[in-house]
Amino acid sequence: MMDAADTVEQILALEERRRKAMLGADLRALEALCSARLRYVHSRGEKDDRIEYLDKVARRYFVYRELSFDIDEVDLIDSGALVHGRIRGMVEVAAEARHLDCRYCAVWADEGGAWRLRAYQATPILAEPRQDGSMTQEKAKC
């Protein structure tokens, strides 16, 4: 049995595999990473199940040009893990270029000994606090 630190490292490695698969439109890798029960909620509120998400990647509805994941925390729960972080990059959605700057939560589930992405939710960062307490203007159009 893996200890918590090993499990966290495994989840971090899976997040990196997911990032690379998204950038490379690697359907085989994404199919292996995504649960059959996946629910993927995009930064503008659209939602996809596994079939819909993979179909959009295959059709190049989503073309990821640049992506970085800055992970704040991996929270282990029962037979799952919550990944809290920030995603930044450039993506084309239906041929429209978009800048990504979002907080996200990814839910990984241990499905019969294999970790699978079960859910994903992104929230755009529209403003950030300044040192004086005021907020910056809108930053991203996710």
XYZ file of N, CA and C in Angstrom:
426
model
N 0.838 -1.191 0.000
C 0.000 0.000 0.000
C 0.876 1.245 0.000
N 0.511 2.242 -0.812
C 1.275 3.479 -0.900
C 0.992 4.358 0.305
N 2.009 5.083 0.732
C 1.749 6.056 1.791
C 1.250 7.349 1.148
N 0.817 8.290 1.969
C 0.203 9.523 1.472
C 1.146 10.305 0.568
N 2.414 10.414 0.942
C 3.369 11.173 0.127
C 3.528 10.554 -1.254
N 3.571 9.218 -1.318
C 3.686 8.538 -2.611
C 2.436 8.767 -3.462
N 1.283 8.742 -2.820
C 0.035 8.966 -3.550
C -0.015 10.384 -4.099
N 0.402 11.356 -3.307
C 0.433 12.740 -3.780
C 1.359 12.858 -4.984
N 2.529 12.238 -4.922
C 3.466 12.279 -6.063
C 2.841 11.645 -7.297
N 2.101 10.560 -7.105
C 1.444 9.895 -8.230
C 0.390 10.817 -8.854
N -0.382 11.490 -8.025
C -1.409 12.413 -8.526
C -0.758 13.580 -9.269
N 0.327 14.119 -8.726
C 1.045 15.204 -9.408
C 1.545 14.744 -10.776
N 2.050 13.522 -10.851
C 2.522 12.971 -12.128
C 1.355 12.812 -13.113
N 0.194 12.400 -12.607
C -0.984 12.275 -13.467
C -1.438 13.628 -13.995
N -1.379 14.649 -13.160
C -1.731 15.994 -13.618
C -0.776 16.454 -14.729
N 0.497 16.130 -14.596
C 1.463 16.494 -15.645
C 1.189 15.705 -16.924
N 0.860 14.428 -16.790
C 0.492 13.632 -17.979
C -0.737 14.220 -18.655
N -1.698 14.647 -17.860
C -2.920 15.258 -18.415
C -2.590 16.547 -19.153
N -1.744 17.380 -18.560
C -1.337 18.643 -19.203
C -0.680 18.367 -20.552
N 0.249 17.423 -20.569
C 0.947 17.095 -21.816
C 0.001 16.488 -22.846
N -0.933 15.657 -22.402
C -1.903 15.056 -23.316
C -2.819 16.112 -23.916
N -3.209 17.104 -23.113
C -4.035 18.187 -23.626
C -3.265 18.981 -24.683
N -2.027 19.316 -24.396
C -1.204 20.075 -25.348
C -0.986 19.305 -26.645
N -0.797 17.997 -26.540
C -0.525 17.180 -27.714
C -1.758 16.579 -28.355
N -2.939 16.917 -27.851
C -4.191 16.320 -28.334
C -4.048 14.799 -28.394
N -3.451 14.231 -27.349
C -3.173 12.802 -27.263
C -4.408 12.076 -26.734
N -5.249 11.639 -27.665
C -6.516 11.014 -27.278
C -6.323 9.731 -26.493
N -5.348 8.924 -26.870
C -5.117 7.670 -26.134
C -4.781 7.955 -24.674
N -3.911 8.928 -24.461
C -3.540 9.272 -23.089
C -4.742 9.827 -22.335
N -5.512 10.708 -22.969
C -6.684 11.282 -22.304
C -7.731 10.212 -22.014
N -7.935 9.287 -22.942
C -8.870 8.191 -22.691
C -8.449 7.379 -21.471
N -7.147 7.127 -21.350
C -6.643 6.347 -20.220
C -6.762 7.108 -18.908
N -6.639 8.427 -18.956
C -6.666 9.240 -17.743
C -8.085 9.556 -17.261
N -9.027 9.622 -18.172
C -10.377 10.088 -17.833
C -11.307 8.936 -17.486
N -12.017 9.109 -16.389
C -13.021 8.144 -15.958
C -14.179 8.101 -16.953
N -14.803 6.949 -17.073
C -16.023 6.837 -17.876
C -17.122 7.730 -17.305
N -16.992 8.114 -16.041
C -17.988 8.951 -15.363
C -17.555 10.418 -15.279
N -16.577 10.812 -16.094
C -16.052 12.173 -16.062
C -17.145 13.224 -16.264
N -17.049 14.290 -15.471
C -17.834 15.511 -15.663
C -16.828 16.651 -15.716
N -16.770 17.328 -16.844
C -15.770 18.360 -17.095
C -16.498 19.681 -17.276
N -16.324 20.605 -16.333
C -16.983 21.906 -16.397
C -15.932 22.944 -16.770
N -16.155 23.585 -17.905
C -15.213 24.560 -18.443
C -15.387 25.916 -17.761
N -14.449 26.797 -18.019
C -14.406 28.084 -17.321
C -15.582 29.001 -17.641
N -16.277 28.766 -18.733
C -17.455 29.566 -19.047
C -18.751 28.844 -18.696
N -18.627 27.727 -17.989
C -19.801 27.022 -17.503
C -20.287 25.885 -18.376
N -19.727 25.724 -19.574
C -20.124 24.589 -20.399
C -19.693 23.314 -19.702
N -20.444 22.231 -19.908
C -20.066 20.970 -19.275
C -20.050 19.864 -20.320
N -19.137 18.942 -20.125
C -19.014 17.786 -21.006
C -18.886 16.531 -20.170
N -19.388 15.426 -20.715
C -19.049 14.134 -20.143
C -17.794 13.643 -20.872
N -17.348 12.460 -20.563
C -16.106 11.943 -21.144
C -16.188 11.875 -22.676
N -17.269 11.327 -23.187
C -17.411 11.172 -24.635
C -17.402 12.526 -25.322
N -18.153 13.488 -24.781
C -18.211 14.821 -25.384
C -16.849 15.504 -25.348
N -16.166 15.434 -24.201
C -14.867 16.086 -24.073
C -13.857 15.491 -25.057
N -13.763 14.161 -25.090
C -12.799 13.522 -25.985
C -13.139 13.784 -27.449
N -14.426 13.844 -27.779
C -14.837 14.159 -29.147
C -14.393 15.571 -29.540
N -14.524 16.510 -28.618
C -14.107 17.889 -28.921
C -12.600 17.984 -29.112
N -11.849 17.246 -28.324
C -10.395 17.221 -28.512
C -10.070 16.594 -29.870
N -10.728 15.496 -30.207
C -10.475 14.804 -31.476
C -10.810 15.693 -32.675
N -11.894 16.456 -32.590
C -12.321 17.345 -33.682
C -11.543 18.657 -33.713
N -10.644 18.817 -32.728
C -9.854 20.038 -32.589
C -10.741 21.255 -32.297
N -11.861 21.008 -31.633
C -12.681 22.086 -31.103
C -11.870 22.828 -30.043
N -11.114 22.058 -29.262
C -10.138 22.612 -28.318
C -8.752 22.374 -28.896
N -7.994 23.436 -29.039
C -6.590 23.308 -29.437
C -5.788 24.069 -28.383
N -5.112 23.311 -27.547
C -4.336 23.904 -26.465
C -2.969 24.289 -27.007
N -2.645 25.577 -26.943
C -1.376 26.096 -27.461
C -0.305 26.178 -26.373
N -0.684 26.634 -25.206
C 0.208 26.744 -24.042
C -0.614 26.397 -22.810
N -0.006 25.670 -21.891
C -0.688 25.338 -20.640
C 0.320 25.200 -19.521
N 0.016 25.805 -18.407
C 0.778 25.531 -17.193
C -0.209 25.282 -16.073
N 0.125 24.312 -15.234
C -0.656 23.998 -14.047
C 0.201 24.358 -12.849
N -0.269 25.265 -12.031
C 0.401 25.590 -10.777
C -0.461 24.995 -9.665
N 0.003 23.905 -9.089
C -0.806 23.175 -8.121
C -0.521 23.689 -6.718
N -1.590 24.103 -6.042
C -1.495 24.617 -4.682
C -1.524 23.494 -3.654
N -2.360 22.474 -3.917
C -2.567 21.443 -2.904
C -3.157 20.190 -3.540
N -2.757 19.044 -3.024
C -3.410 17.774 -3.320
C -3.960 17.275 -1.997
N -5.273 17.162 -1.927
C -5.973 16.769 -0.706
C -6.497 15.345 -0.892
N -5.934 14.395 -0.155
C -6.356 12.999 -0.261
C -7.601 12.759 0.576
N -8.599 12.127 -0.037
C -9.850 11.824 0.654
C -10.275 10.399 0.290
N -10.527 9.573 1.278
C -10.969 8.194 1.063
C -10.258 7.583 -0.142
N -10.990 7.271 -1.205
C -10.378 6.676 -2.398
C -10.294 7.697 -3.528
N -9.968 8.931 -3.145
C -9.874 9.995 -4.134
C -8.872 11.053 -3.740
N -8.727 12.009 -4.629
C -7.829 13.135 -4.386
C -8.411 14.380 -5.050
N -8.355 15.490 -4.319
C -8.750 16.789 -4.855
C -7.488 17.566 -5.163
N -7.374 18.048 -6.380
C -6.226 18.862 -6.779
C -6.725 20.291 -6.938
N -6.149 21.199 -6.175
C -6.502 22.615 -6.240
C -5.332 23.344 -6.872
N -5.604 24.133 -7.905
C -4.504 24.820 -8.561
C -4.974 25.926 -9.466
N -4.050 26.339 -10.302
C -4.283 27.421 -11.251
C -3.804 26.950 -12.611
N -4.621 27.166 -13.618
C -4.253 26.839 -14.991
C -4.108 28.145 -15.760
N -3.019 28.229 -16.507
C -2.767 29.405 -17.352
C -2.363 28.922 -18.733
N -2.698 29.705 -19.738
C -2.260 29.344 -21.069
C -3.089 29.989 -22.153
N -2.914 29.424 -23.340
C -3.652 29.866 -24.522
C -4.326 28.647 -25.126
N -5.589 28.819 -25.498
C -6.350 27.740 -26.115
C -7.221 28.336 -27.215
N -7.411 27.586 -28.273
C -8.397 27.953 -29.278
C -9.631 27.103 -29.020
N -10.766 27.773 -28.891
C -12.034 27.091 -28.678
C -12.916 27.453 -29.861
N -13.250 26.460 -30.663
C -14.013 26.688 -31.898
C -13.343 27.786 -32.730
N -12.024 27.699 -32.835
C -11.184 28.609 -33.627
C -11.080 30.024 -33.034
N -11.583 30.232 -31.819
C -11.458 31.524 -31.136
C -10.338 31.425 -30.102
N -9.336 32.292 -30.224
C -8.221 32.284 -29.272
C -8.694 32.819 -27.925
N -8.319 32.101 -26.868
C -8.665 32.527 -25.506
C -7.444 32.406 -24.613
N -7.303 33.383 -23.752
C -6.276 33.353 -22.715
C -6.898 32.694 -21.491
N -6.221 31.705 -20.943
C -6.699 31.032 -19.740
C -5.963 31.550 -18.516
N -6.686 31.879 -17.502
C -6.136 32.163 -16.180
C -7.246 31.836 -15.199
N -7.241 30.613 -14.711
C -8.350 30.101 -13.908
C -7.847 29.344 -12.692
N -8.628 29.368 -11.637
C -8.461 28.439 -10.531
C -9.197 27.172 -10.943
N -8.692 26.035 -10.495
C -9.389 24.805 -10.832
C -9.339 23.804 -9.689
N -10.294 22.893 -9.766
C -10.322 21.732 -8.887
C -10.497 20.508 -9.773
N -9.566 19.576 -9.655
C -9.651 18.308 -10.369
C -9.860 17.208 -9.336
N -10.791 16.315 -9.610
C -11.085 15.211 -8.710
C -10.597 13.921 -9.364
N -9.669 13.263 -8.683
C -9.147 11.978 -9.138
C -9.721 10.887 -8.242
N -10.161 9.786 -8.866
C -10.742 8.673 -8.114
C -9.952 7.402 -8.394
N -9.748 6.630 -7.353
C -9.125 5.315 -7.493
C -10.215 4.353 -7.953
N -10.151 3.983 -9.224
C -11.165 3.108 -9.815
C -10.542 1.730 -10.044
N -10.668 0.872 -9.055
C -10.147 -0.480 -9.184
C -8.636 -0.546 -9.284
N -7.958 0.331 -8.562
C -6.496 0.328 -8.557
C -5.865 1.257 -9.577
N -6.661 1.934 -10.388
C -6.140 2.898 -11.369
C -6.771 4.262 -11.089
N -5.940 5.281 -11.044
C -6.432 6.636 -10.813
C -6.998 7.192 -12.111
N -8.212 7.767 -12.030
C -8.880 8.360 -13.189
C -9.420 9.741 -12.803
N -9.366 10.654 -13.766
C -9.949 11.978 -13.576
C -11.465 11.833 -13.615
N -12.129 12.122 -12.497
C -13.579 11.938 -12.373
C -14.319 13.251 -12.625
N -13.716 14.376 -12.186
C -14.395 15.661 -12.358
C -13.358 16.767 -12.457
N -13.752 17.827 -13.183
C -12.890 18.997 -13.339
C -13.792 20.219 -13.381
N -13.375 21.276 -12.684
C -14.134 22.532 -12.658
C -13.143 23.683 -12.688
N -13.312 24.592 -13.632
C -12.448 25.766 -13.740
C -13.266 27.032 -13.491
N -12.648 27.988 -12.806
C -13.279 29.279 -12.531
C -12.317 30.377 -12.954
N -12.725 31.257 -13.875
C -11.809 32.304 -14.332
C -11.453 33.284 -13.223
N -10.218 33.746 -13.273
C -9.759 34.780 -12.360
C -9.966 36.106 -13.089
N -10.925 36.867 -12.628
C -11.246 38.124 -13.290
C -10.520 39.299 -12.669
N -10.216 39.186 -11.400
C -9.520 40.273 -10.723
C -8.700 39.682 -9.588
N -7.653 40.373 -9.222
C -6.794 39.925 -8.122
C -6.613 41.084 -7.148
N -6.497 40.778 -5.878
C -6.287 41.863 -4.903
C -4.887 42.464 -5.044
N -4.836 43.757 -4.912
C -3.554 44.457 -4.855
C -3.130 44.565 -3.399
N -1.911 45.029 -3.176
C -1.424 45.166 -1.797
C -2.258 46.153 -1.000
N -2.827 47.159 -1.671
C -3.627 48.152 -0.957
C -5.068 47.686 -0.712
N -5.395 46.476 -1.148
C -6.728 45.932 -0.925
C -7.683 46.141 -2.083
N -7.353 47.021 -3.035
C -8.221 47.213 -4.196
C -8.034 46.038 -5.158
N -8.893 45.967 -6.155
C -8.844 44.847 -7.100
C -8.347 45.331 -8.456
N -7.621 44.451 -9.151
C -7.182 44.747 -10.514
C -8.381 44.662 -11.445
N -8.215 45.137 -12.660
C -9.259 45.031 -13.676
C -9.325 43.605 -14.201
N -10.352 43.341 -15.008
C -10.503 42.011 -15.601
C -9.222 41.626 -16.315
N -8.770 40.384 -16.093
C -7.518 39.902 -16.663
C -7.709 38.959 -17.834
N -8.567 37.990 -17.663
C -8.625 36.903 -18.639
C -10.017 36.766 -19.223
N -10.056 36.281 -20.416
C -11.317 35.933 -21.051
C -11.266 34.453 -21.309
N -11.482 33.690 -20.260
C -11.390 32.229 -20.340
C -12.517 31.664 -21.166
